[in-house]
PDB file of C-alpha atoms in Angstrom:
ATOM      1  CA  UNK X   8       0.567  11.882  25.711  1.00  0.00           C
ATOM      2  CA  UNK X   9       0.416  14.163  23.033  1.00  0.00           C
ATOM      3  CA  UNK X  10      -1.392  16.952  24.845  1.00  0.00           C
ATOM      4  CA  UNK X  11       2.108  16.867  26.978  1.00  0.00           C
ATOM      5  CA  UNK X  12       3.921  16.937  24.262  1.00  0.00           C
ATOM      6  CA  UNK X  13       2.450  19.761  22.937  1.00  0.00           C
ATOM      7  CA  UNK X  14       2.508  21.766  26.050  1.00  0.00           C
ATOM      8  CA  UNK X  15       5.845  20.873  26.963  1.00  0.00           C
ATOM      9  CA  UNK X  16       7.097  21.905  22.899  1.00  0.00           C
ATOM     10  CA  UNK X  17       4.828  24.572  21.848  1.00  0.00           C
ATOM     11  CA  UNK X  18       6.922  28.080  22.103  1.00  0.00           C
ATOM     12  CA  UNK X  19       9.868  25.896  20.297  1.00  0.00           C
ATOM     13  CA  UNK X  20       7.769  24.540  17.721  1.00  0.00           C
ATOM     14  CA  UNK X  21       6.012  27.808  16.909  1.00  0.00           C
ATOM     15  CA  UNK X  22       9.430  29.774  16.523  1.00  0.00           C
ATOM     16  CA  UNK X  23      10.691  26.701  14.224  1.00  0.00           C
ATOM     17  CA  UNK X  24       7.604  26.327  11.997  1.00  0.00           C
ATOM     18  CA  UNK X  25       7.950  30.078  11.356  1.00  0.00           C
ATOM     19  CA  UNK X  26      11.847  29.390  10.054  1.00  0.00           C
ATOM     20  CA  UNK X  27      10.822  26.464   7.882  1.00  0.00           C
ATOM     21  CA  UNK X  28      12.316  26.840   4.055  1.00  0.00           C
ATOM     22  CA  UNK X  29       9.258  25.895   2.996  1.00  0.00           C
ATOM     23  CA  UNK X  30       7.338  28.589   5.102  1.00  0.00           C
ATOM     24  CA  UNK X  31       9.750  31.090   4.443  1.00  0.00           C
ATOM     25  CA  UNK X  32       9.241  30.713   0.284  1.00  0.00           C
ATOM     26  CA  UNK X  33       5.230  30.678   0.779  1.00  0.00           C
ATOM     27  CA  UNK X  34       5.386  33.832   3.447  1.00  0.00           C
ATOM     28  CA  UNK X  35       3.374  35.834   0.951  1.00  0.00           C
ATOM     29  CA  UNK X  36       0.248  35.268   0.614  1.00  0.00           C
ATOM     30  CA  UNK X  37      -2.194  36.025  -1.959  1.00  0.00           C
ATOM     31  CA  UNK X  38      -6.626  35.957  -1.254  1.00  0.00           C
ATOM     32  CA  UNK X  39      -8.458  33.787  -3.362  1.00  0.00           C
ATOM     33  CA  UNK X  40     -12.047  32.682  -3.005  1.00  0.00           C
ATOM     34  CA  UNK X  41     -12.570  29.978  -1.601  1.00  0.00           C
ATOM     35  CA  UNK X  42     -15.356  26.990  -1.646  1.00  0.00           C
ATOM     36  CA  UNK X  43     -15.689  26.509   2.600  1.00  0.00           C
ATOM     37  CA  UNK X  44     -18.510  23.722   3.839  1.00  0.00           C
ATOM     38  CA  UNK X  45     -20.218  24.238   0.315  1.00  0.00           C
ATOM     39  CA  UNK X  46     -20.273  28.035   0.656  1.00  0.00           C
ATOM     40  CA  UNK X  47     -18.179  30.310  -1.669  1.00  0.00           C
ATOM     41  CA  UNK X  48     -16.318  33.190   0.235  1.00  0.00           C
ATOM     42  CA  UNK X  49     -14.300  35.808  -1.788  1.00  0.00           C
ATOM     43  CA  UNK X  50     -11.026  34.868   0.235  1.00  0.00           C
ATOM     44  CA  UNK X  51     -10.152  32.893   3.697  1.00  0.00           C
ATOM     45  CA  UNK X  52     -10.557  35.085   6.386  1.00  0.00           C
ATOM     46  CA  UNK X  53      -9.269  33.258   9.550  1.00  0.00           C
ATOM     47  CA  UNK X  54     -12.482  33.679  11.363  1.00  0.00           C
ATOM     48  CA  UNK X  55     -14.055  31.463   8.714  1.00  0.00           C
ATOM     49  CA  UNK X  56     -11.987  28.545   9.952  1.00  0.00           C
ATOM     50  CA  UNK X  57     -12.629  29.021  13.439  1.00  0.00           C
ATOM     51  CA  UNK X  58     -15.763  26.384  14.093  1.00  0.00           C
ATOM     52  CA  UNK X  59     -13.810  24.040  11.998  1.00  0.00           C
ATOM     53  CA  UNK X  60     -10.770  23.857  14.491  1.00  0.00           C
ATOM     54  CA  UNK X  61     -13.324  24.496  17.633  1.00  0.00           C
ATOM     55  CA  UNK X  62     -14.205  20.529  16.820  1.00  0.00           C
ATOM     56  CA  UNK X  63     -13.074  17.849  18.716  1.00  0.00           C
ATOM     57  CA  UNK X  64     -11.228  16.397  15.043  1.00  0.00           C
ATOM     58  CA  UNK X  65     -10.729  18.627  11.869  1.00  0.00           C
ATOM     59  CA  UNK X  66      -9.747  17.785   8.513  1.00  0.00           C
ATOM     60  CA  UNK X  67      -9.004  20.688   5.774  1.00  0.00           C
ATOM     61  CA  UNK X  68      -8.700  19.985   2.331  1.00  0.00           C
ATOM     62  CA  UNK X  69      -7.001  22.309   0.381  1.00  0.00           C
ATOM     63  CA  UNK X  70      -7.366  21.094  -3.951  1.00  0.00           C
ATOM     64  CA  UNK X  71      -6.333  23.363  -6.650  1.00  0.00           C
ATOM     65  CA  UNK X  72      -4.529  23.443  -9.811  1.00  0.00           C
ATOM     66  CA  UNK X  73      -0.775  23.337  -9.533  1.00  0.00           C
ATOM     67  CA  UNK X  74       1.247  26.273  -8.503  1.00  0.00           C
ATOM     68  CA  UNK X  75      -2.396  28.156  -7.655  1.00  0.00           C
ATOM     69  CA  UNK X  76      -1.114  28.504  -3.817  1.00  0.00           C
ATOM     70  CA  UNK X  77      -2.045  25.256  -1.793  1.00  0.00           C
ATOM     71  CA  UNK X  78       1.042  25.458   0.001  1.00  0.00           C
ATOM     72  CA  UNK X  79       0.938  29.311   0.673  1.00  0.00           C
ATOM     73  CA  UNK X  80      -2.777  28.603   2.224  1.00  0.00           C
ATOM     74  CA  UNK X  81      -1.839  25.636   4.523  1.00  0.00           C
ATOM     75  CA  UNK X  82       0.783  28.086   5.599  1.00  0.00           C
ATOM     76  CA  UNK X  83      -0.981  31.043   6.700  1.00  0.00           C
ATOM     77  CA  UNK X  84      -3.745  28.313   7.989  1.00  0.00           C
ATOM     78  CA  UNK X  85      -0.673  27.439  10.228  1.00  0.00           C
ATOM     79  CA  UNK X  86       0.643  30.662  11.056  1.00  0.00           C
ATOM     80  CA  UNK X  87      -2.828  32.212  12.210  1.00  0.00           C
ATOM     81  CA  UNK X  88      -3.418  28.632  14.122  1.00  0.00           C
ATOM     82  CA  UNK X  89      -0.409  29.231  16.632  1.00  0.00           C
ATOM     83  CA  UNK X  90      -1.098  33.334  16.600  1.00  0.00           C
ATOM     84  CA  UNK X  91      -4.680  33.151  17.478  1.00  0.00           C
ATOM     85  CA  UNK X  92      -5.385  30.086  19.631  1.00  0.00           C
ATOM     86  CA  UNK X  93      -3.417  31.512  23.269  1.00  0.00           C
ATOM     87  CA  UNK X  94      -6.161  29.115  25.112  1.00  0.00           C
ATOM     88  CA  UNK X  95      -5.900  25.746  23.270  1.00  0.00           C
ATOM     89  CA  UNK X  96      -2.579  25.538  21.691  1.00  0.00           C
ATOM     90  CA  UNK X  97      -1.855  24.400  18.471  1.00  0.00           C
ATOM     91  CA  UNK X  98       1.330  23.212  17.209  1.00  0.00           C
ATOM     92  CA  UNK X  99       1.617  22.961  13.307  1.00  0.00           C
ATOM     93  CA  UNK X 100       3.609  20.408  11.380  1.00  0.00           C
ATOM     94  CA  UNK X 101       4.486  20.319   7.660  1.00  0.00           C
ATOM     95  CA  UNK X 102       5.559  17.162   6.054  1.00  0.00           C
ATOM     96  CA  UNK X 103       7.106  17.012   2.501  1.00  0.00           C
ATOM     97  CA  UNK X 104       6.667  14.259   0.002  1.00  0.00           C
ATOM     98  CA  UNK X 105       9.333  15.255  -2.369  1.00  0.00           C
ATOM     99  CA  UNK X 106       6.743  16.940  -4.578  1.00  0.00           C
ATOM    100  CA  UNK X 107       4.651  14.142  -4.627  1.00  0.00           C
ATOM    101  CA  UNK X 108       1.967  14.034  -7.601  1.00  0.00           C
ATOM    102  CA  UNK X 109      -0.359  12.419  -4.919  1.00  0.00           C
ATOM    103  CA  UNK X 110       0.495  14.532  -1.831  1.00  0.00           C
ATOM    104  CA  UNK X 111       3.000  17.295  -2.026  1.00  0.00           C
ATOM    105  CA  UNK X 112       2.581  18.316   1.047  1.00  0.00           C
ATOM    106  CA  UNK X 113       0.777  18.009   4.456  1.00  0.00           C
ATOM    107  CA  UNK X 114      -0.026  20.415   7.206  1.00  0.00           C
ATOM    108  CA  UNK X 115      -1.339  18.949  10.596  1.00  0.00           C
ATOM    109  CA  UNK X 116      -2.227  20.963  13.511  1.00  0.00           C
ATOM    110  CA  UNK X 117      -1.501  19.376  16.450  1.00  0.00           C
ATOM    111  CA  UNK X 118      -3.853  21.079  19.617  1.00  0.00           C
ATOM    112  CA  UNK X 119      -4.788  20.468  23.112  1.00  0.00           C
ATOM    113  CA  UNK X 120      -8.547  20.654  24.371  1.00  0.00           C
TER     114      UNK X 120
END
C-alpha cells in the first residue's frame, strides 16, 4: 500500500519537501567528518550512503552536539535521496517534535523496491 502511495505522490512530495521552512533554513550545508559503519570519513559524500539505502530496511543515526548541523545533514541526506534514486523512488518526510530534548527531529525516507 505504501509502494502506491509513493508512486502515486512522489513528484508532489519531492517539490514540497524542497519548500519545507525547516529545509529552507538548513539549505546550506556545511562537510564535517563523519563516523559511517565504524569508519571515519572526512565529510558525507552521498556515495557513502548508497549500500545503506540499497538494503531492504535502513536506519541512520545522526548524534551530535547541539546546533553542530544534525538537521542540515538529514536534509541534504533527503535532498540527494529524491535527486539520485530515478529507479527506486524515495519520498522523504520530516517530522518535528517541537524541539524536543529527546528527538528534535526525524527524517524518514519512504522508497519502493
Amino acid at each position: 500500500m505504501l509502494d502506491a502511495w509513493v508512486t502515486a505522490h512522489i513528484s508532489t512530495v519531492r517539490e514540497e519537501f524542497k519548500t519545507l521552512e525547516t529545509v529552507q533554513e538548513h539549505r546550506t550545508y556545511t562537510s564535517i567528518p563523519i563516523i559511517l559503519d565504524g569508519n571515519t570519513l572526512p565529510n558525507l559524500p552521498s556515495e557513502s550512503l548508497r549500500p545503506l539505502f540499497d538494503r531492504q530496511r535502513a536506519c541512520l543515526l545522526i548524534v551530535a552536539e547541539s546546533s553542530s548541523g544534525k538537521t542540515s545533514i538529514a536534509c541534504q541526506i533527503a535532498l540527494w535521496a529524491i535527486k539520485e534514486t530515478p529507479q527506486h523512488p524515495i519520498a522523504p518526510h520530516l517530522t518535528h517534535s517541537h524541539k524536543s530534548a529527546i528527538v528534535p527531529r526525524v527524517l524518514t525516507l519512504y522508497g519502493i523496491r
